Amino acid sequence: MKCPICGNEMAIAASRTCVDRDDRPDLATRVWVEQDLCCRNRSCSGWGRVQRRARTFLIGEAESGEEENSSQTDAAQKTEPAAEQNEEG
């Protein structure tokens, strides 16, 4: 995925597995992987900040109003630093 500011390819800064509805027997359990994407270009104003959050459903599917992949998050509009990156350049 491309950075919305500079157009360079972004990197995965963090990843987590999420589970929903596992305590509700009347609804199907959903499991997905959520990844925070950051710009890897050090000269970009968005470097080190989460620009996008991508979700990929493993079990179940997104509900109406939920975007599965490449949804822009509130974190993309804040100046939260992402996890440290070991890549240079």
mmCIF file with all atom_site columns, N, CA and C in Angstrom, residues 1-34:
data_model
loop_
_atom_site.group_PDB
_atom_site.id
_atom_site.type_symbol
_atom_site.label_atom_id
_atom_site.label_alt_id
_atom_site.label_comp_id
_atom_site.label_asym_id
_atom_site.label_entity_id
_atom_site.label_seq_id
_atom_site.pdbx_PDB_ins_code
_atom_site.Cartn_x
_atom_site.Cartn_y
_atom_site.Cartn_z
_atom_site.occupancy
_atom_site.B_iso_or_equiv
_atom_site.pdbx_formal_charge
_atom_site.auth_seq_id
_atom_site.auth_comp_id
_atom_site.auth_asym_id
_atom_site.auth_atom_id
_atom_site.pdbx_PDB_model_num
ATOM 1   N N  . MET A 1 1  ? 0.837   -1.164  0.000  1.00 0.00 ? 1  MET A N  1
ATOM 2   C CA . MET A 1 1  ? 0.000   0.000   0.000  1.00 0.00 ? 1  MET A CA 1
ATOM 3   C C  . MET A 1 1  ? 0.892   1.241   0.000  1.00 0.00 ? 1  MET A C  1
ATOM 4   N N  . LYS A 1 2  ? 0.448   2.265   -0.655 1.00 0.00 ? 2  LYS A N  1
ATOM 5   C CA . LYS A 1 2  ? 1.217   3.502   -0.801 1.00 0.00 ? 2  LYS A CA 1
ATOM 6   C C  . LYS A 1 2  ? 0.875   4.510   0.291  1.00 0.00 ? 2  LYS A C  1
ATOM 7   N N  . CYS A 1 3  ? 1.888   5.292   0.685  1.00 0.00 ? 3  CYS A N  1
ATOM 8   C CA . CYS A 1 3  ? 1.689   6.357   1.666  1.00 0.00 ? 3  CYS A CA 1
ATOM 9   C C  . CYS A 1 3  ? 0.823   7.447   1.025  1.00 0.00 ? 3  CYS A C  1
ATOM 10  N N  . PRO A 1 4  ? -0.211  7.916   1.721  1.00 0.00 ? 4  PRO A N  1
ATOM 11  C CA . PRO A 1 4  ? -1.065  8.947   1.142  1.00 0.00 ? 4  PRO A CA 1
ATOM 12  C C  . PRO A 1 4  ? -0.371  10.307  1.040  1.00 0.00 ? 4  PRO A C  1
ATOM 13  N N  . ILE A 1 5  ? 0.757   10.490  1.732  1.00 0.00 ? 5  ILE A N  1
ATOM 14  C CA . ILE A 1 5  ? 1.452   11.770  1.707  1.00 0.00 ? 5  ILE A CA 1
ATOM 15  C C  . ILE A 1 5  ? 2.509   11.819  0.609  1.00 0.00 ? 5  ILE A C  1
ATOM 16  N N  . CYS A 1 6  ? 3.419   10.810  0.595  1.00 0.00 ? 6  CYS A N  1
ATOM 17  C CA . CYS A 1 6  ? 4.541   10.871  -0.355 1.00 0.00 ? 6  CYS A CA 1
ATOM 18  C C  . CYS A 1 6  ? 4.446   9.847   -1.476 1.00 0.00 ? 6  CYS A C  1
ATOM 19  N N  . GLY A 1 7  ? 3.596   8.840   -1.343 1.00 0.00 ? 7  GLY A N  1
ATOM 20  C CA . GLY A 1 7  ? 3.423   7.857   -2.402 1.00 0.00 ? 7  GLY A CA 1
ATOM 21  C C  . GLY A 1 7  ? 4.378   6.679   -2.330 1.00 0.00 ? 7  GLY A C  1
ATOM 22  N N  . ASN A 1 8  ? 5.277   6.640   -1.348 1.00 0.00 ? 8  ASN A N  1
ATOM 23  C CA . ASN A 1 8  ? 6.179   5.499   -1.187 1.00 0.00 ? 8  ASN A CA 1
ATOM 24  C C  . ASN A 1 8  ? 5.446   4.325   -0.566 1.00 0.00 ? 8  ASN A C  1
ATOM 25  N N  . GLU A 1 9  ? 5.999   3.146   -0.763 1.00 0.00 ? 9  GLU A N  1
ATOM 26  C CA . GLU A 1 9  ? 5.435   1.942   -0.177 1.00 0.00 ? 9  GLU A CA 1
ATOM 27  C C  . GLU A 1 9  ? 5.556   2.000   1.345  1.00 0.00 ? 9  GLU A C  1
ATOM 28  N N  . MET A 1 10 ? 4.491   1.629   2.058  1.00 0.00 ? 10 MET A N  1
ATOM 29  C CA . MET A 1 10 ? 4.509   1.652   3.517  1.00 0.00 ? 10 MET A CA 1
ATOM 30  C C  . MET A 1 10 ? 4.960   0.299   4.061  1.00 0.00 ? 10 MET A C  1
ATOM 31  N N  . ALA A 1 11 ? 5.320   0.285   5.342  1.00 0.00 ? 11 ALA A N  1
ATOM 32  C CA . ALA A 1 11 ? 5.767   -0.926  6.018  1.00 0.00 ? 11 ALA A CA 1
ATOM 33  C C  . ALA A 1 11 ? 4.812   -1.248  7.167  1.00 0.00 ? 11 ALA A C  1
ATOM 34  N N  . ILE A 1 12 ? 4.780   -2.515  7.557  1.00 0.00 ? 12 ILE A N  1
ATOM 35  C CA . ILE A 1 12 ? 3.966   -2.930  8.696  1.00 0.00 ? 12 ILE A CA 1
ATOM 36  C C  . ILE A 1 12 ? 4.723   -2.575  9.962  1.00 0.00 ? 12 ILE A C  1
ATOM 37  N N  . ALA A 1 13 ? 4.126   -1.732  10.788 1.00 0.00 ? 13 ALA A N  1
ATOM 38  C CA . ALA A 1 13 ? 4.760   -1.311  12.038 1.00 0.00 ? 13 ALA A CA 1
ATOM 39  C C  . ALA A 1 13 ? 4.321   -2.195  13.201 1.00 0.00 ? 13 ALA A C  1
ATOM 40  N N  . ALA A 1 14 ? 3.093   -2.682  13.167 1.00 0.00 ? 14 ALA A N  1
ATOM 41  C CA . ALA A 1 14 ? 2.571   -3.539  14.224 1.00 0.00 ? 14 ALA A CA 1
ATOM 42  C C  . ALA A 1 14 ? 1.492   -4.438  13.635 1.00 0.00 ? 14 ALA A C  1
ATOM 43  N N  . SER A 1 15 ? 1.312   -5.585  14.261 1.00 0.00 ? 15 SER A N  1
ATOM 44  C CA . SER A 1 15 ? 0.312   -6.534  13.809 1.00 0.00 ? 15 SER A CA 1
ATOM 45  C C  . SER A 1 15 ? -0.288  -7.216  15.027 1.00 0.00 ? 15 SER A C  1
ATOM 46  N N  . ARG A 1 16 ? -1.593  -7.476  14.971 1.00 0.00 ? 16 ARG A N  1
ATOM 47  C CA . ARG A 1 16 ? -2.246  -8.163  16.070 1.00 0.00 ? 16 ARG A CA 1
ATOM 48  C C  . ARG A 1 16 ? -3.407  -9.003  15.530 1.00 0.00 ? 16 ARG A C  1
ATOM 49  N N  . THR A 1 17 ? -3.728  -10.051 16.267 1.00 0.00 ? 17 THR A N  1
ATOM 50  C CA . THR A 1 17 ? -4.859  -10.900 15.939 1.00 0.00 ? 17 THR A CA 1
ATOM 51  C C  . THR A 1 17 ? -6.010  -10.515 16.853 1.00 0.00 ? 17 THR A C  1
ATOM 52  N N  . CYS A 1 18 ? -7.166  -10.265 16.275 1.00 0.00 ? 18 CYS A N  1
ATOM 53  C CA . CYS A 1 18 ? -8.334  -9.812  17.039 1.00 0.00 ? 18 CYS A CA 1
ATOM 54  C C  . CYS A 1 18 ? -9.448  -10.849 16.943 1.00 0.00 ? 18 CYS A C  1
ATOM 55  N N  . VAL A 1 19 ? -10.191 -10.990 18.017 1.00 0.00 ? 19 VAL A N  1
ATOM 56  C CA . VAL A 1 19 ? -11.316 -11.927 18.079 1.00 0.00 ? 19 VAL A CA 1
ATOM 57  C C  . VAL A 1 19 ? -12.529 -11.160 18.576 1.00 0.00 ? 19 VAL A C  1
ATOM 58  N N  . ASP A 1 20 ? -13.664 -11.433 17.974 1.00 0.00 ? 20 ASP A N  1
ATOM 59  C CA . ASP A 1 20 ? -14.904 -10.763 18.340 1.00 0.00 ? 20 ASP A CA 1
ATOM 60  C C  . ASP A 1 20 ? -16.004 -11.809 18.451 1.00 0.00 ? 20 ASP A C  1
ATOM 61  N N  . ARG A 1 21 ? -16.904 -11.619 19.381 1.00 0.00 ? 21 ARG A N  1
ATOM 62  C CA . ARG A 1 21 ? -18.094 -12.453 19.560 1.00 0.00 ? 21 ARG A CA 1
ATOM 63  C C  . ARG A 1 21 ? -17.799 -13.879 20.042 1.00 0.00 ? 21 ARG A C  1
ATOM 64  N N  . ASP A 1 22 ? -16.642 -14.144 20.609 1.00 0.00 ? 22 ASP A N  1
ATOM 65  C CA . ASP A 1 22 ? -16.373 -15.493 21.073 1.00 0.00 ? 22 ASP A CA 1
ATOM 66  C C  . ASP A 1 22 ? -17.130 -15.821 22.355 1.00 0.00 ? 22 ASP A C  1
ATOM 67  N N  . ASP A 1 23 ? -17.723 -14.810 22.977 1.00 0.00 ? 23 ASP A N  1
ATOM 68  C CA . ASP A 1 23 ? -18.500 -15.030 24.193 1.00 0.00 ? 23 ASP A CA 1
ATOM 69  C C  . ASP A 1 23 ? -20.007 -15.039 23.931 1.00 0.00 ? 23 ASP A C  1
ATOM 70  N N  . ARG A 1 24 ? -20.394 -14.977 22.658 1.00 0.00 ? 24 ARG A N  1
ATOM 71  C CA . ARG A 1 24 ? -21.816 -14.936 22.290 1.00 0.00 ? 24 ARG A CA 1
ATOM 72  C C  . ARG A 1 24 ? -22.168 -16.178 21.462 1.00 0.00 ? 24 ARG A C  1
ATOM 73  N N  . PRO A 1 25 ? -22.866 -17.143 22.052 1.00 0.00 ? 25 PRO A N  1
ATOM 74  C CA . PRO A 1 25 ? -23.193 -18.357 21.312 1.00 0.00 ? 25 PRO A CA 1
ATOM 75  C C  . PRO A 1 25 ? -24.195 -18.128 20.177 1.00 0.00 ? 25 PRO A C  1
ATOM 76  N N  . ASP A 1 26 ? -24.932 -17.019 20.209 1.00 0.00 ? 26 ASP A N  1
ATOM 77  C CA . ASP A 1 26 ? -25.929 -16.755 19.178 1.00 0.00 ? 26 ASP A CA 1
ATOM 78  C C  . ASP A 1 26 ? -25.339 -16.095 17.933 1.00 0.00 ? 26 ASP A C  1
ATOM 79  N N  . LEU A 1 27 ? -24.085 -15.645 17.998 1.00 0.00 ? 27 LEU A N  1
ATOM 80  C CA . LEU A 1 27 ? -23.430 -15.007 16.851 1.00 0.00 ? 27 LEU A CA 1
ATOM 81  C C  . LEU A 1 27 ? -22.166 -15.756 16.475 1.00 0.00 ? 27 LEU A C  1
ATOM 82  N N  . ALA A 1 28 ? -21.843 -15.741 15.203 1.00 0.00 ? 28 ALA A N  1
ATOM 83  C CA . ALA A 1 28 ? -20.633 -16.405 14.726 1.00 0.00 ? 28 ALA A CA 1
ATOM 84  C C  . ALA A 1 28 ? -19.394 -15.627 15.161 1.00 0.00 ? 28 ALA A C  1
ATOM 85  N N  . THR A 1 29 ? -18.391 -16.350 15.616 1.00 0.00 ? 29 THR A N  1
ATOM 86  C CA . THR A 1 29 ? -17.128 -15.733 16.025 1.00 0.00 ? 29 THR A CA 1
ATOM 87  C C  . THR A 1 29 ? -16.399 -15.199 14.799 1.00 0.00 ? 29 THR A C  1
ATOM 88  N N  . ARG A 1 30 ? -15.770 -14.026 14.976 1.00 0.00 ? 30 ARG A N  1
ATOM 89  C CA . ARG A 1 30 ? -14.964 -13.438 13.900 1.00 0.00 ? 30 ARG A CA 1
ATOM 90  C C  . ARG A 1 30 ? -13.520 -13.332 14.385 1.00 0.00 ? 30 ARG A C  1
ATOM 91  N N  . VAL A 1 31 ? -12.583 -13.652 13.505 1.00 0.00 ? 31 VAL A N  1
ATOM 92  C CA . VAL A 1 31 ? -11.154 -13.537 13.801 1.00 0.00 ? 31 VAL A CA 1
ATOM 93  C C  . VAL A 1 31 ? -10.505 -12.812 12.631 1.00 0.00 ? 31 VAL A C  1
ATOM 94  N N  . TRP A 1 32 ? -9.671  -11.811 12.930 1.00 0.00 ? 32 TRP A N  1
ATOM 95  C CA . TRP A 1 32 ? -8.981  -11.087 11.877 1.00 0.00 ? 32 TRP A CA 1
ATOM 96  C C  . TRP A 1 32 ? -7.603  -10.650 12.333 1.00 0.00 ? 32 TRP A C  1
ATOM 97  N N  . VAL A 1 33 ? -6.760  -10.364 11.357 1.00 0.00 ? 33 VAL A N  1
ATOM 98  C CA . VAL A 1 33 ? -5.432  -9.812  11.602 1.00 0.00 ? 33 VAL A CA 1
ATOM 99  C C  . VAL A 1 33 ? -5.508  -8.330  11.274 1.00 0.00 ? 33 VAL A C  1
ATOM 100 N N  . GLU A 1 34 ? -5.031  -7.500  12.184 1.00 0.00 ? 34 GLU A N  1
ATOM 101 C CA . GLU A 1 34 ? -5.048  -6.055  11.988 1.00 0.00 ? 34 GLU A CA 1
ATOM 102 C C  . GLU A 1 34 ? -3.595  -5.578  11.955 1.00 0.00 ? 34 GLU A C  1
#
